[in-house]
Amino acid sequence: MAQGTIKSIRDDRGFGFIAPDGENKDIFFHSSAVEGRIFDQLREGQRVEFEAGEDPRNPGRRRAESVRLIEE
């Protein structure tokens, strides 16, 4: 499972971007991909785990699935 840091959140639009560890390109995630229905509790700078998959709406681009907050 990949890990990264939440780079930005758009609460009003229901999505955000994760900066994956060791990668230069941010990855999109939708509120529906967040486990435990905690999207509204996520903040920039928090650490998360996720599964990276292909975005069916944008072939060739990745998106995060099964996003989970890493408890520190």
PDB file of C-alpha atoms in Angstrom:
ATOM      1  CA  MET A   1       0.000   0.000   0.000  1.00  0.00           C
ATOM      2  CA  ALA A   2       1.374   3.412  -0.971  1.00  0.00           C
ATOM      3  CA  GLN A   3       1.714   6.311   1.454  1.00  0.00           C
ATOM      4  CA  GLY A   4       1.728  10.051   1.018  1.00  0.00           C
ATOM      5  CA  THR A   5       0.697  13.439   2.378  1.00  0.00           C
ATOM      6  CA  ILE A   6      -2.511  15.299   1.613  1.00  0.00           C
ATOM      7  CA  LYS A   7      -1.412  18.274  -0.458  1.00  0.00           C
ATOM      8  CA  SER A   8      -4.765  19.959  -1.028  1.00  0.00           C
ATOM      9  CA  ILE A   9      -8.450  19.437  -0.237  1.00  0.00           C
ATOM     10  CA  ARG A  10     -11.486  20.917  -1.971  1.00  0.00           C
ATOM     11  CA  ASP A  11     -14.234  20.328   0.611  1.00  0.00           C
ATOM     12  CA  ASP A  12     -16.759  22.191  -1.530  1.00  0.00           C
ATOM     13  CA  ARG A  13     -16.063  19.929  -4.524  1.00  0.00           C
ATOM     14  CA  GLY A  14     -15.473  16.620  -2.706  1.00  0.00           C
ATOM     15  CA  PHE A  15     -11.937  15.855  -3.844  1.00  0.00           C
ATOM     16  CA  GLY A  16      -8.286  16.428  -3.097  1.00  0.00           C
ATOM     17  CA  PHE A  17      -4.726  15.591  -4.071  1.00  0.00           C
ATOM     18  CA  ILE A  18      -2.090  13.447  -2.379  1.00  0.00           C
ATOM     19  CA  ALA A  19       1.681  13.927  -2.745  1.00  0.00           C
ATOM     20  CA  PRO A  20       2.877  10.285  -2.858  1.00  0.00           C
ATOM     21  CA  ASP A  21       6.133   9.472  -1.059  1.00  0.00           C
ATOM     22  CA  GLY A  22       9.053   9.339  -3.493  1.00  0.00           C
ATOM     23  CA  GLU A  23       7.100  10.678  -6.476  1.00  0.00           C
ATOM     24  CA  ASN A  24       6.913  14.094  -8.112  1.00  0.00           C
ATOM     25  CA  LYS A  25       3.368  13.873  -9.469  1.00  0.00           C
ATOM     26  CA  ASP A  26       0.356  14.394  -7.191  1.00  0.00           C
ATOM     27  CA  ILE A  27      -2.489  11.891  -7.311  1.00  0.00           C
ATOM     28  CA  PHE A  28      -6.212  12.751  -7.337  1.00  0.00           C
ATOM     29  CA  PHE A  29      -8.683  11.282  -4.845  1.00  0.00           C
ATOM     30  CA  HIS A  30     -12.459  11.618  -4.578  1.00  0.00           C
ATOM     31  CA  SER A  31     -14.359  11.762  -1.286  1.00  0.00           C
ATOM     32  CA  SER A  32     -15.962   8.403  -2.117  1.00  0.00           C
ATOM     33  CA  ALA A  33     -12.485   6.777  -2.063  1.00  0.00           C
ATOM     34  CA  VAL A  34     -11.932   7.702   1.598  1.00  0.00           C
ATOM     35  CA  GLU A  35     -12.596   4.813   3.969  1.00  0.00           C
ATOM     36  CA  GLY A  36     -14.675   5.399   7.088  1.00  0.00           C
ATOM     37  CA  ARG A  37     -16.555   8.414   5.733  1.00  0.00           C
ATOM     38  CA  ILE A  38     -14.031  10.848   7.198  1.00  0.00           C
ATOM     39  CA  PHE A  39     -13.445  13.075   4.153  1.00  0.00           C
ATOM     40  CA  ASP A  40     -14.673  16.132   6.059  1.00  0.00           C
ATOM     41  CA  GLN A  41     -12.071  15.448   8.785  1.00  0.00           C
ATOM     42  CA  LEU A  42      -9.078  15.324   6.423  1.00  0.00           C
ATOM     43  CA  ARG A  43      -6.663  18.258   6.423  1.00  0.00           C
ATOM     44  CA  GLU A  44      -3.677  19.298   4.341  1.00  0.00           C
ATOM     45  CA  GLY A  45      -0.444  17.833   5.690  1.00  0.00           C
ATOM     46  CA  GLN A  46      -1.992  14.654   7.110  1.00  0.00           C
ATOM     47  CA  ARG A  47      -0.402  11.308   6.261  1.00  0.00           C
ATOM     48  CA  VAL A  48      -2.494   8.726   4.397  1.00  0.00           C
ATOM     49  CA  GLU A  49      -2.245   5.229   2.907  1.00  0.00           C
ATOM     50  CA  PHE A  50      -3.898   4.443  -0.408  1.00  0.00           C
ATOM     51  CA  GLU A  51      -4.088   2.110  -3.377  1.00  0.00           C
ATOM     52  CA  ALA A  52      -3.184   3.713  -6.698  1.00  0.00           C
ATOM     53  CA  GLY A  53      -5.310   2.806  -9.699  1.00  0.00           C
ATOM     54  CA  GLU A  54      -6.105   4.136 -13.147  1.00  0.00           C
ATOM     55  CA  ASP A  55      -8.729   6.848 -13.446  1.00  0.00           C
ATOM     56  CA  PRO A  56     -11.472   5.482 -15.747  1.00  0.00           C
ATOM     57  CA  ARG A  57     -12.542   9.015 -16.648  1.00  0.00           C
ATOM     58  CA  ASN A  58      -8.989  10.008 -17.623  1.00  0.00           C
ATOM     59  CA  PRO A  59      -7.123   7.061 -19.199  1.00  0.00           C
ATOM     60  CA  GLY A  60      -3.415   7.193 -18.470  1.00  0.00           C
ATOM     61  CA  ARG A  61      -3.903   9.130 -15.238  1.00  0.00           C
ATOM     62  CA  ARG A  62      -3.883   7.637 -11.770  1.00  0.00           C
ATOM     63  CA  ARG A  63      -6.216   8.163  -8.854  1.00  0.00           C
ATOM     64  CA  ALA A  64      -6.135   7.031  -5.236  1.00  0.00           C
ATOM     65  CA  GLU A  65      -8.567   4.441  -3.895  1.00  0.00           C
ATOM     66  CA  SER A  66      -9.058   3.039  -0.378  1.00  0.00           C
ATOM     67  CA  VAL A  67      -7.623   6.193   1.211  1.00  0.00           C
ATOM     68  CA  ARG A  68      -6.993   5.762   4.945  1.00  0.00           C
ATOM     69  CA  LEU A  69      -5.633   8.172   7.503  1.00  0.00           C
ATOM     70  CA  ILE A  70      -2.384   7.000   9.131  1.00  0.00           C
ATOM     71  CA  GLU A  71      -2.715   7.300  12.889  1.00  0.00           C
ATOM     72  CA  GLU A  72       0.413   8.803  14.426  1.00  0.00           C
TER      73      GLU A  72
END
